Coordinates of C-alpha atoms and ligand atoms in Angstrom, one line a residue:
Chain A
M215 CA 148.4 131.9 -18.3
T216 CA 147.4 131.0 -14.9
K217 CA 145.7 127.9 -14.1
E218 CA 142.4 129.8 -13.8
Q219 CA 142.9 131.3 -17.2
V220 CA 143.6 127.7 -18.7
R221 CA 140.4 126.5 -17.1
Q222 CA 138.7 129.6 -18.7
A223 CA 140.2 128.8 -22.1
I224 CA 138.7 125.1 -22.0
L225 CA 135.5 126.5 -21.0
D226 CA 135.5 128.8 -23.9
I227 CA 136.3 125.9 -26.2
L228 CA 133.5 123.7 -24.8
T229 CA 131.1 126.6 -25.4
E230 CA 131.9 126.8 -28.8
I231 CA 131.7 122.9 -29.3
A232 CA 128.6 122.5 -27.1
P233 CA 126.7 125.5 -27.4
D234 CA 123.6 123.9 -26.1
E235 CA 124.9 122.7 -22.9
D236 CA 125.2 124.1 -19.4
I237 CA 128.9 124.7 -19.6
H238 CA 129.2 126.2 -16.1
S239 CA 127.7 123.3 -14.1
I240 CA 130.8 121.1 -15.2
S241 CA 132.6 119.9 -12.1
D242 CA 136.4 119.4 -12.0
D243 CA 136.6 115.7 -11.4
G244 CA 133.9 114.3 -13.1
N245 CA 134.0 113.0 -16.7
L246 CA 133.4 115.4 -19.5
R247 CA 132.0 112.7 -21.7
D248 CA 129.2 112.1 -19.1
Q249 CA 128.7 115.8 -17.9
I250 CA 127.9 117.5 -21.2
D251 CA 127.4 114.4 -23.4
L252 CA 130.8 114.7 -25.2
D253 CA 131.5 112.0 -27.8
S254 CA 134.6 111.1 -29.8
M255 CA 133.8 113.8 -32.4
D256 CA 133.6 116.3 -29.8
F257 CA 137.1 115.5 -28.4
L258 CA 138.3 115.9 -32.2
D259 CA 136.8 119.4 -32.1
I260 CA 138.6 120.2 -28.7
V261 CA 141.9 119.0 -30.3
M262 CA 141.4 121.5 -33.4
E263 CA 140.2 124.3 -31.4
L264 CA 143.5 124.0 -29.3
R265 CA 145.7 123.9 -32.6
K266 CA 143.8 127.0 -33.9
R267 CA 143.8 129.0 -30.8
F268 CA 147.1 128.1 -29.0
N269 CA 149.0 126.0 -31.8
I270 CA 149.1 123.2 -29.5
E271 CA 149.3 119.6 -31.0
V272 CA 147.6 117.0 -28.7
P273 CA 148.9 113.5 -30.1
E274 CA 146.3 110.9 -30.2
K275 CA 148.0 109.0 -27.2
D276 CA 147.4 112.0 -25.0
Y277 CA 143.5 112.2 -25.7
E278 CA 143.1 110.6 -22.5
F279 CA 144.3 113.6 -20.5
L280 CA 141.2 115.4 -21.9
A281 CA 138.8 113.2 -19.9
T282 CA 137.9 115.6 -17.0
M283 CA 138.4 119.4 -16.3
S284 CA 141.1 118.8 -13.8
S285 CA 143.1 116.6 -16.1
C286 CA 142.7 119.0 -19.1
V287 CA 144.0 121.9 -16.9
N288 CA 147.0 119.8 -15.4
Y289 CA 147.8 118.7 -19.1
L290 CA 147.5 121.9 -20.8
F291 CA 148.9 124.1 -18.1
P292 CA 152.7 123.3 -18.7
L293 CA 151.9 123.9 -22.3
L294 CA 150.1 127.1 -21.9
G295 CA 151.8 128.4 -18.8
D296 CA 154.2 130.7 -20.5
R297 CA 151.6 132.0 -22.9
K298 CA 150.3 135.6 -22.6
L299 CA 146.6 135.9 -23.1
A300 CA 145.9 137.9 -26.3
S301 CA 144.6 141.3 -25.0
Chain B
M4 CA 133.7 129.6 -77.0
A5 CA 133.0 127.2 -74.1
R6 CA 132.4 129.3 -70.7
D7 CA 135.5 129.1 -68.5
W8 CA 134.2 127.5 -65.2
L9 CA 137.4 128.6 -63.5
K10 CA 137.5 132.1 -64.3
G11 CA 138.8 134.0 -61.5
A12 CA 140.3 131.1 -59.8
K13 CA 143.7 131.5 -58.0
Q14 CA 146.9 129.9 -59.1
N15 CA 147.2 128.2 -55.6
Y16 CA 145.3 127.1 -52.7
D17 CA 146.0 125.4 -49.3
T18 CA 143.5 122.6 -50.0
I19 CA 141.7 121.4 -53.3
V20 CA 138.6 119.4 -52.4
I21 CA 137.6 117.0 -55.3
G22 CA 133.8 116.5 -55.2
S23 CA 131.0 118.0 -53.2
G24 CA 129.5 115.0 -51.5
L25 CA 128.8 115.6 -48.0
G26 CA 132.3 114.4 -47.0
G27 CA 133.8 116.9 -49.4
M28 CA 131.6 119.9 -48.6
T29 CA 131.8 119.3 -44.8
S30 CA 135.6 119.4 -45.1
A31 CA 135.8 122.3 -47.4
N32 CA 133.6 124.1 -45.1
L33 CA 135.4 123.3 -42.0
L34 CA 138.9 124.0 -43.4
A35 CA 137.9 127.4 -44.6
K36 CA 136.6 128.1 -41.1
L37 CA 139.8 127.1 -39.8
G38 CA 141.4 129.7 -42.0
H39 CA 142.7 127.8 -45.1
N40 CA 142.2 128.9 -48.6
V41 CA 139.9 126.2 -50.1
L42 CA 139.0 125.4 -53.7
L43 CA 135.9 122.9 -54.0
A44 CA 135.8 121.1 -57.5
E45 CA 132.6 119.6 -58.6
H46 CA 132.3 118.1 -62.1
H47 CA 128.5 118.1 -62.0
Y48 CA 126.6 121.2 -62.3
N49 CA 124.8 120.7 -58.9
L50 CA 126.6 120.3 -55.4
G51 CA 125.8 117.3 -53.1
G52 CA 126.9 114.1 -54.9
M53 CA 124.5 111.5 -53.7
A54 CA 122.6 114.0 -51.5
T55 CA 120.7 115.5 -54.4
W56 CA 117.4 116.0 -55.7
F57 CA 115.9 116.8 -59.3
K58 CA 112.9 118.8 -60.5
R59 CA 110.4 117.8 -63.3
K60 CA 107.5 119.2 -65.0
G61 CA 104.3 119.4 -63.1
G62 CA 106.1 120.7 -59.9
H63 CA 107.7 117.4 -58.7
V64 CA 110.8 117.6 -56.6
L65 CA 112.3 114.3 -56.2
D66 CA 115.0 113.3 -53.5
I67 CA 117.5 110.6 -54.1
S68 CA 119.0 109.9 -50.6
L69 CA 116.7 111.6 -48.0
H70 CA 115.0 108.3 -46.6
G71 CA 116.5 108.9 -43.1
F72 CA 119.6 109.3 -41.0
P73 CA 120.4 108.9 -37.5
I74 CA 120.0 111.6 -34.8
G75 CA 123.7 112.0 -34.7
M76 CA 123.2 114.3 -37.7
I77 CA 121.7 117.0 -35.6
K78 CA 124.9 117.5 -33.8
T79 CA 126.9 117.2 -37.0
F80 CA 124.7 120.1 -38.6
R81 CA 125.1 122.2 -35.5
K82 CA 128.6 121.9 -35.2
Y83 CA 129.9 122.0 -38.7
W84 CA 127.1 123.9 -40.5
S85 CA 124.5 126.0 -38.9
K86 CA 121.9 126.0 -36.1
D87 CA 119.3 126.6 -38.5
M88 CA 120.2 123.4 -40.4
A89 CA 120.1 121.3 -37.0
D90 CA 116.7 122.9 -36.4
R91 CA 115.5 121.5 -39.4
V92 CA 115.9 117.8 -38.5
I93 CA 112.8 116.1 -37.8
Q94 CA 111.9 112.6 -36.7
L95 CA 110.2 110.0 -39.1
K96 CA 107.9 108.0 -36.7
N97 CA 106.3 105.5 -38.9
I98 CA 108.7 102.7 -40.0
R99 CA 107.0 99.6 -41.5
F100 CA 107.9 96.1 -42.3
D101 CA 105.9 93.9 -44.6
N102 CA 107.2 90.6 -45.7
P103 CA 106.0 86.7 -45.5
Q104 CA 107.5 86.4 -41.9
F105 CA 106.2 89.4 -40.4
S106 CA 104.3 92.9 -40.6
V107 CA 105.3 95.4 -38.0
N108 CA 105.1 99.2 -37.3
T109 CA 107.9 100.6 -35.5
T110 CA 109.6 104.0 -34.3
F111 CA 112.8 102.1 -35.1
D112 CA 114.6 102.8 -31.7
R113 CA 115.9 100.7 -29.0
V114 CA 112.8 101.0 -26.8
D115 CA 110.4 100.0 -29.5
F116 CA 112.8 97.3 -30.9
T117 CA 113.1 95.9 -27.4
D118 CA 109.2 95.8 -27.0
L119 CA 108.7 94.3 -30.5
L120 CA 111.5 91.7 -30.1
E121 CA 110.1 90.5 -26.7
N122 CA 106.3 90.7 -27.4
H123 CA 106.1 89.9 -31.3
F124 CA 109.2 87.8 -31.6
G125 CA 109.0 86.3 -28.2
I126 CA 112.7 86.8 -27.4
M127 CA 113.7 86.9 -23.7
K128 CA 114.4 90.4 -22.4
E129 CA 117.7 89.6 -20.8
V130 CA 118.9 88.5 -24.4
I131 CA 117.7 91.5 -26.0
D132 CA 119.5 93.7 -23.4
E133 CA 122.8 92.0 -23.8
F134 CA 122.5 92.2 -27.6
F135 CA 122.0 95.8 -27.5
N136 CA 124.7 96.5 -25.1
T137 CA 127.1 94.3 -27.2
V138 CA 126.5 96.1 -30.3
R139 CA 126.5 99.5 -28.8
E140 CA 130.0 98.8 -27.4
M141 CA 131.4 98.2 -30.7
N142 CA 133.7 100.7 -31.9
F143 CA 136.1 101.6 -34.4
Y144 CA 139.0 100.2 -32.6
D145 CA 137.5 96.7 -32.2
E146 CA 139.0 94.0 -34.0
I147 CA 137.2 92.6 -36.8
K148 CA 136.9 88.9 -35.6
I149 CA 133.4 88.3 -35.9
S150 CA 130.8 88.9 -38.9
T151 CA 127.2 90.0 -38.2
R152 CA 126.2 86.4 -39.1
D153 CA 128.2 85.3 -36.1
L154 CA 126.7 87.9 -33.9
F155 CA 123.1 86.9 -34.8
E156 CA 124.0 83.2 -34.7
R157 CA 125.2 83.9 -30.9
F158 CA 122.1 85.9 -30.0
F159 CA 119.4 84.7 -31.8
P160 CA 120.4 81.2 -33.2
G161 CA 118.0 79.9 -36.1
R162 CA 115.7 82.9 -35.8
K163 CA 115.8 83.9 -39.5
D164 CA 112.8 86.3 -38.8
V165 CA 114.8 88.2 -36.3
W166 CA 117.9 88.4 -38.3
R167 CA 115.7 89.8 -41.1
F168 CA 114.2 92.5 -38.6
L169 CA 117.6 93.6 -37.4
M170 CA 119.2 93.3 -40.7
E171 CA 117.3 94.3 -43.7
P172 CA 117.2 97.9 -42.9
I173 CA 120.6 98.2 -42.4
T174 CA 121.4 96.6 -45.7
Y175 CA 119.3 99.0 -47.6
A176 CA 121.2 101.9 -45.5
N177 CA 124.6 100.9 -46.4
G178 CA 124.7 97.7 -48.6
S179 CA 126.2 95.8 -45.8
T180 CA 125.5 91.9 -45.6
L181 CA 125.8 89.3 -42.8
D182 CA 129.2 88.4 -44.0
D183 CA 130.6 92.1 -43.2
P184 CA 132.3 92.7 -39.8
A185 CA 129.8 92.7 -36.9
L186 CA 131.4 96.1 -35.7
T187 CA 130.1 97.6 -39.1
Y188 CA 126.8 96.4 -38.1
G189 CA 127.0 97.6 -34.6
I190 CA 128.0 101.0 -35.2
V191 CA 125.5 101.7 -37.8
F192 CA 122.5 99.9 -36.1
S193 CA 123.4 101.6 -32.8
N194 CA 123.3 105.2 -34.3
F195 CA 119.7 104.6 -35.4
M196 CA 118.8 102.8 -32.5
S197 CA 119.7 105.5 -30.2
K198 CA 116.7 107.7 -31.2
G199 CA 115.2 106.4 -34.3
V200 CA 115.4 107.7 -37.9
F201 CA 115.4 111.4 -39.0
T202 CA 115.1 113.6 -42.0
Y203 CA 115.6 117.1 -43.1
Q204 CA 112.7 119.4 -43.4
G205 CA 113.0 121.5 -46.6
G206 CA 114.2 118.7 -48.6
T207 CA 117.7 118.1 -50.2
D208 CA 117.5 121.1 -52.3
Q209 CA 117.1 123.3 -49.2
L210 CA 120.1 121.5 -47.5
I211 CA 122.4 122.0 -50.4
K212 CA 121.3 125.6 -50.9
E213 CA 122.1 126.2 -47.2
M214 CA 125.5 124.5 -47.3
K215 CA 126.5 126.4 -50.4
H216 CA 125.6 129.6 -48.6
E217 CA 127.7 128.6 -45.5
M218 CA 130.8 127.6 -47.8
E219 CA 130.4 130.9 -49.5
S220 CA 130.3 132.8 -46.3
N221 CA 133.3 131.1 -45.1
G222 CA 135.3 131.8 -48.2
V223 CA 135.3 128.5 -50.1
D224 CA 136.0 129.2 -53.9
I225 CA 133.2 126.8 -55.2
R226 CA 133.4 125.6 -58.8
T227 CA 130.8 123.4 -60.5
H228 CA 131.3 121.8 -64.0
C229 CA 134.9 121.2 -63.1
L230 CA 136.1 117.9 -63.5
V231 CA 139.5 117.1 -61.7
E232 CA 141.6 115.0 -64.2
K233 CA 144.9 114.6 -62.5
I234 CA 146.5 115.0 -59.2
Y235 CA 150.3 116.0 -59.6
V236 CA 152.7 114.5 -57.2
E237 CA 156.6 115.2 -57.0
D238 CA 159.1 113.9 -54.6
G239 CA 156.3 112.1 -52.6
K240 CA 154.4 115.4 -52.1
V241 CA 151.2 116.7 -53.6
K242 CA 151.9 119.6 -56.1
G243 CA 148.7 120.5 -57.6
V244 CA 145.7 119.2 -59.8
R245 CA 144.6 119.5 -63.2
I246 CA 141.0 120.8 -63.7
N247 CA 139.4 121.3 -67.0
G248 CA 142.5 121.3 -68.5
R249 CA 144.1 124.0 -66.3
D250 CA 146.8 123.4 -63.8
I251 CA 146.4 124.8 -60.2
E252 CA 148.8 124.5 -57.4
C253 CA 148.1 123.3 -54.0
K254 CA 149.7 122.0 -50.7
T255 CA 146.9 119.4 -49.9
V256 CA 144.5 117.6 -52.0
L257 CA 141.3 116.1 -50.1
S258 CA 139.7 113.7 -52.6
N259 CA 135.9 113.0 -52.1
A260 CA 136.1 110.8 -55.4
N261 CA 136.0 107.2 -55.0
I262 CA 139.1 105.8 -53.1
T263 CA 140.3 103.3 -55.7
T264 CA 139.6 106.1 -58.4
T265 CA 141.7 108.4 -56.5
I266 CA 144.7 106.1 -56.3
Q267 CA 144.5 104.4 -59.7
H268 CA 143.3 107.1 -62.0
L269 CA 143.9 110.5 -60.3
V270 CA 147.1 110.0 -58.9
G271 CA 148.4 107.0 -60.5
E272 CA 149.8 103.7 -59.0
E273 CA 153.3 104.5 -59.7
H274 CA 153.4 107.0 -57.0
F275 CA 152.6 104.5 -54.2
K276 CA 154.5 101.9 -52.5
P277 CA 153.9 98.3 -54.1
E278 CA 152.5 96.8 -51.2
F279 CA 150.0 99.6 -50.6
V280 CA 149.1 99.5 -54.4
D281 CA 148.2 95.7 -53.9
E282 CA 146.3 96.4 -50.7
A283 CA 144.3 99.3 -52.6
Q284 CA 143.5 96.7 -55.4
K285 CA 142.1 94.3 -53.0
V286 CA 139.5 96.9 -52.0
R287 CA 136.1 95.7 -52.7
L288 CA 133.4 98.3 -53.7
N289 CA 130.0 98.3 -52.3
T290 CA 127.0 97.6 -54.3
S291 CA 125.1 100.0 -56.2
S292 CA 121.1 101.0 -56.3
C293 CA 118.1 101.2 -58.6
Q294 CA 115.3 103.8 -57.7
V295 CA 111.8 104.5 -59.0
Y296 CA 110.7 108.2 -58.5
M297 CA 106.9 108.7 -58.6
G298 CA 105.6 112.1 -58.6
I299 CA 101.9 112.5 -57.2
K300 CA 99.6 114.9 -59.1
R301 CA 99.0 118.4 -57.8
G302 CA 95.8 118.2 -55.6
E303 CA 96.2 114.4 -55.1
K304 CA 97.0 112.8 -51.8
I305 CA 98.5 109.5 -50.6
D306 CA 96.4 107.8 -47.9
Y307 CA 99.3 105.6 -46.6
D308 CA 100.5 107.1 -43.3
G309 CA 103.9 105.3 -43.4
D310 CA 107.3 107.2 -43.9
L311 CA 109.4 104.4 -44.8
L312 CA 108.3 100.8 -45.6
F313 CA 110.6 97.7 -46.0
S314 CA 108.7 95.5 -48.1
S315 CA 109.6 92.1 -49.6
V316 CA 108.0 88.9 -50.9
A317 CA 111.0 86.7 -50.4
D318 CA 110.7 83.9 -48.1
E319 CA 113.6 85.2 -46.0
Y320 CA 116.2 87.8 -45.7
D321 CA 118.9 86.7 -48.4
T322 CA 121.4 89.1 -49.7
D323 CA 121.7 87.6 -53.0
K324 CA 117.9 88.1 -53.5
I325 CA 118.0 91.7 -52.3
L326 CA 120.7 92.3 -55.1
A327 CA 119.1 90.3 -57.7
K328 CA 117.7 92.1 -60.8
D329 CA 114.6 90.0 -60.3
V330 CA 113.6 92.4 -57.6
T331 CA 111.7 90.8 -54.4
S332 CA 112.7 93.5 -51.8
R333 CA 112.1 97.2 -51.9
T334 CA 112.2 100.1 -49.5
F335 CA 109.4 102.8 -50.1
S336 CA 110.0 106.3 -49.0
F337 CA 106.9 108.3 -48.6
Y338 CA 107.6 111.9 -48.8
H339 CA 104.7 113.6 -47.2
P340 CA 104.0 117.3 -47.5
F341 CA 105.5 117.9 -44.0
I342 CA 108.9 117.4 -45.8
R343 CA 108.5 120.5 -47.8
P344 CA 106.0 122.6 -45.7
G345 CA 103.8 124.9 -47.9
G346 CA 103.9 122.8 -51.1
N347 CA 101.3 120.2 -50.1
R348 CA 103.0 117.9 -52.4
Y349 CA 103.6 113.9 -52.1
S350 CA 106.2 111.7 -53.9
I351 CA 107.1 108.1 -53.3
V352 CA 110.6 106.7 -54.0
S353 CA 111.3 103.0 -54.1
S354 CA 115.0 101.8 -53.7
T355 CA 116.5 98.5 -54.3
N356 CA 120.0 97.5 -53.9
A357 CA 121.4 96.4 -57.3
R358 CA 124.6 95.1 -59.3
Y359 CA 126.2 97.3 -61.9
E360 CA 126.9 94.4 -63.9
D361 CA 123.1 93.7 -64.4
W362 CA 122.7 96.9 -66.1
S363 CA 126.0 97.7 -67.8
N364 CA 125.9 95.2 -70.5
L365 CA 122.6 96.2 -72.2
S366 CA 122.1 97.7 -75.5
E367 CA 120.4 101.0 -75.5
S368 CA 117.0 99.6 -76.3
E369 CA 117.3 96.9 -73.8
Y370 CA 118.2 99.2 -71.2
L371 CA 115.2 101.6 -71.7
R372 CA 112.9 98.4 -71.9
E373 CA 114.5 97.3 -68.6
K374 CA 114.1 100.6 -67.0
E375 CA 110.3 100.6 -68.0
D376 CA 110.0 97.2 -66.7
L377 CA 111.4 98.2 -63.3
I378 CA 108.8 101.2 -63.1
Q379 CA 105.9 98.8 -64.1
T380 CA 106.8 96.1 -61.4
T381 CA 107.4 98.7 -58.7
L382 CA 104.0 100.1 -59.4
D383 CA 102.5 96.6 -59.1
A384 CA 104.3 96.0 -55.9
L385 CA 103.1 99.6 -54.5
E386 CA 99.6 98.8 -55.4
K387 CA 99.3 96.5 -52.3
Y388 CA 99.7 99.8 -50.3
V389 CA 98.5 102.5 -52.6
P390 CA 95.8 100.9 -54.6
D391 CA 95.2 103.9 -56.8
I392 CA 98.9 104.9 -57.3
R393 CA 98.5 104.6 -61.3
K394 CA 96.0 107.1 -61.1
V395 CA 97.2 109.7 -58.5
A396 CA 100.8 109.7 -59.8
D397 CA 101.6 111.5 -63.2
Y398 CA 105.5 111.2 -63.1
F399 CA 107.6 108.2 -63.4
E400 CA 111.2 108.0 -63.8
A401 CA 114.1 105.3 -63.0
A402 CA 117.5 105.4 -62.1
T403 CA 120.1 102.5 -62.2
P404 CA 123.8 101.9 -61.2
A405 CA 124.5 103.3 -64.4
T406 CA 122.9 106.4 -63.5
F407 CA 124.7 106.8 -60.3
K408 CA 127.9 106.1 -62.1
R409 CA 127.3 108.9 -64.6
Y410 CA 126.5 111.5 -62.1
T411 CA 129.0 110.7 -59.3
L412 CA 131.7 109.2 -61.4
H413 CA 131.9 106.2 -58.8
P414 CA 133.3 103.0 -60.4
K415 CA 130.3 100.5 -60.9
G416 CA 127.9 103.3 -59.5
T417 CA 128.7 102.3 -56.1
S418 CA 126.0 103.8 -53.5
F419 CA 128.0 103.3 -50.4
G420 CA 131.7 103.4 -51.2
T421 CA 133.6 100.3 -50.3
K422 CA 133.6 97.3 -48.0
F423 CA 135.4 97.5 -44.7
E424 CA 139.1 97.3 -45.8
G425 CA 138.7 100.5 -47.8
L426 CA 138.7 102.5 -44.7
K427 CA 142.4 101.7 -43.7
V428 CA 143.3 102.3 -47.3
S429 CA 141.9 105.6 -47.2
R430 CA 143.6 106.5 -43.9
E431 CA 146.9 105.4 -45.1
L432 CA 147.0 107.8 -48.2
P433 CA 148.8 110.8 -46.4
N434 CA 151.4 108.3 -45.2
Q435 CA 152.2 107.3 -48.8
I436 CA 152.2 110.9 -50.4
Q437 CA 152.4 114.1 -48.2
G438 CA 149.4 116.2 -48.5
L439 CA 146.9 113.5 -50.2
F440 CA 143.9 112.9 -48.2
H441 CA 140.7 110.9 -49.0
T442 CA 137.2 111.5 -47.4
G443 CA 133.5 110.3 -48.2
S444 CA 131.9 106.9 -48.2
V445 CA 134.4 104.2 -47.3
G446 CA 134.5 101.1 -45.0
I447 CA 130.7 100.9 -44.5
I448 CA 131.0 102.8 -41.3
M449 CA 131.9 106.0 -43.1
S450 CA 129.0 105.9 -45.4
G451 CA 125.6 107.6 -45.2
W452 CA 124.9 111.3 -44.6
L453 CA 126.3 111.1 -41.0
G454 CA 129.3 108.8 -41.8
A455 CA 130.4 110.8 -44.8
A456 CA 130.0 114.1 -43.1
N457 CA 131.9 113.1 -39.9
Y458 CA 134.6 111.3 -41.8
G459 CA 135.0 114.7 -43.7
V460 CA 135.6 116.1 -40.3
I461 CA 138.0 113.5 -38.9
V462 CA 140.1 113.9 -42.3
S463 CA 139.9 117.7 -42.1
N464 CA 141.6 117.5 -38.7
E465 CA 144.7 115.7 -40.5
V466 CA 144.6 118.3 -43.2
D467 CA 144.7 121.1 -40.6
K468 CA 147.6 119.5 -38.6
L469 CA 149.7 119.2 -41.9
L470 CA 148.8 122.6 -43.1
R471 CA 149.8 124.3 -39.9
S472 CA 153.0 122.5 -39.4
L473 CA 154.0 123.4 -43.0
N474 CA 153.3 126.9 -42.3
T475 CA 155.4 126.8 -39.1
E476 CA 158.2 125.4 -41.1
A477 CA 158.0 128.1 -43.7
S478 CA 157.9 130.9 -40.9
M479 CA 160.9 129.3 -39.4
V480 CA 162.6 129.3 -42.5
V481 CA 162.0 132.9 -43.1
T482 CA 163.2 133.7 -39.5
S483 CA 166.4 131.9 -39.6
A484 CA 167.1 133.2 -43.1
Ligands
LIG793 C1 119.9 105.6 -53.8 C2 120.7 106.0 -52.5 C3 120.0 106.3 -51.3 C4 120.5 106.7 -50.1 N1 120.0 107.0 -49.0 C5 120.5 107.4 -47.9 C6 119.7 107.8 -46.8 O1 118.4 107.7 -47.0 N2 120.3 108.4 -45.7 C7 121.8 108.3 -45.7 O2 122.3 108.7 -44.6 N3 122.5 107.9 -46.6 C8 121.8 107.6 -47.8 N4 122.6 107.3 -48.9 C9 124.1 107.3 -48.8 C10 124.6 108.8 -48.7 O3 123.8 109.5 -49.7 C11 126.1 108.8 -49.2 O4 126.6 107.8 -48.3 C12 126.6 110.0 -48.9 O5 125.7 111.0 -49.5 C13 128.0 109.9 -49.8 O6 128.9 111.0 -49.5 P1 130.2 111.2 -50.0 O7 131.0 112.4 -49.2 O8 130.8 110.0 -50.0 O9 130.1 111.6 -51.5 P2 129.4 111.4 -52.9 O10 128.1 111.7 -52.5 O11 129.8 110.2 -53.4 O12 129.8 112.6 -53.8 C14 131.2 112.4 -54.4 C15 131.3 113.7 -55.3 O13 132.6 113.7 -56.0 C16 132.4 114.2 -57.2 N5 133.5 113.8 -58.0 C17 134.1 112.5 -58.2 N6 135.2 112.6 -59.1 C18 135.1 113.9 -59.2 C19 136.3 114.5 -60.1 N7 137.3 113.7 -60.8 N8 136.3 115.9 -60.3 C20 135.2 116.5 -59.7 N9 134.2 115.9 -58.9 C21 134.2 114.7 -58.9 C22 131.0 113.6 -57.9 O14 130.4 114.1 -58.7 C23 130.3 113.7 -56.5 O15 129.5 115.0 -56.6 C24 121.9 106.9 -50.2 C25 122.8 106.6 -51.2 C26 122.1 106.3 -52.5 C27 122.9 106.0 -53.8

């Protein structure tokens, strides 16, 4: 996966979790929590979706890396970089 | 021969969920959606646990726990259930207080509470703002240094009327008192203050029907009339359960039964470390409830336009008085026709907090007499607001802590799980026994519809994590063999 594909994968997950929010307006460096009104339950959902879709386990101590779009991409890219997208 | 309620059930499951309260059902549904094989076993003939209703002759439908919940429930329905369910959530705008200290109407949200605290109770705006900010910032990870009493003492010293205004509804909502940790108050109160009190249009029967439908379409194997008698543990791991005398294997068990029952009766204390057993024995159960259900005759109406009324004749807020059998404080829920559109029916439910001990030691005839007395004194109290209640209602029934115990199997009929320490014990289960989890009302903050459902999600995340790691291990064994 490229960084752009990782970003898209995160957007897909956010669309699932916050279906009524405007996902495409998300900026890279603003807090996700504020931009689309995510609460701690939503972050739990992101963790579950990452496990379901990519078999990635995000330990609780790493939740802070899910704060902004760019920190998510930077955190997940090394974990997903060698994955191929399912076709 | 008795009907086999497990007919066609499989010999093993990824997860067996014990109990169909909102915690249990939310977990069962989510785990099935995540691809796991789930059996949901409920001993009662209906699903829902405390989120339940009953029907009586004359077309009466009476709800048990539909008085109201915070706005967060919309998101919970939307994410873990369905959009249709989320869309049915509506606001209750007329919340009333009537007691010797004050009579006010409110929408029960921060804006309106700020206004009332300032203009009715004469509190300075700065103090009100700081109070709201303080309670909103309390969270699960906070230390539990201060009690709610300390919190009120700090912001509103000596203002027992303000304490009552802030505390009485929360005592009804989850049985907590001034002596419980301030953070339990802060979390629950802030959830309500965010936007007010909400309910589910269609009633509890519609809610549970919809949940059942969702679970079925996600593949949950739902079994009512199925009492889980035992959880089997071997070498520190969950092996299976016994349901109605039949053994079924599983990798994980998620118990929505009471936490202490799960440890002491379903698993057995011998399977846990002694320190943990001690800790579990110290968990205090929360209190129980009494309710009086009043069905209004077809064609009659109620002129009172409140939705929820916190009424009391006690001089001031006092936990002991709220729990006493000699009832001085009641919450009335007025179910207007908009709750079940199309039916044009009304009902009223009176709820009081109560102690199991006051109801468990009575002879059959005493019990019946006391129940009748509860109904009559409730009607006397309600006449102040609905003078012709005895004329317009044609159905009356009462529930006591013994009733709640019988239907949900909760020890002492506890309505709201346990006090705060129960949460830690609940969270610790999987560290004691691999594959053993608990969800449902516990620790005050995880109770109520919202708390129980969200706790179901939090624990499902752990169950999912374990199941996936077990599957990965299994596939590694296969590849390396
Ligand atoms: C009178 C009253 C009014 C309330 N009002 C409100 C309200 O207005 N708003 C609100 O948000 N909350 C309210 N609540 C609280 C709310 O209803 C509960 O906190 C919530 O529904 C509890 O969900 P739970 O997951 O803990 O499970 P519970 O509802 O406690 O259900 C547990 C289930 O497990 C089953 N079970 C137990 N043991 C076994 C076994 N061995 N085998 C099989 N099944 C078993 C039981 O039969 C039950 O169905 C009220 C509660 C009461 C009592």
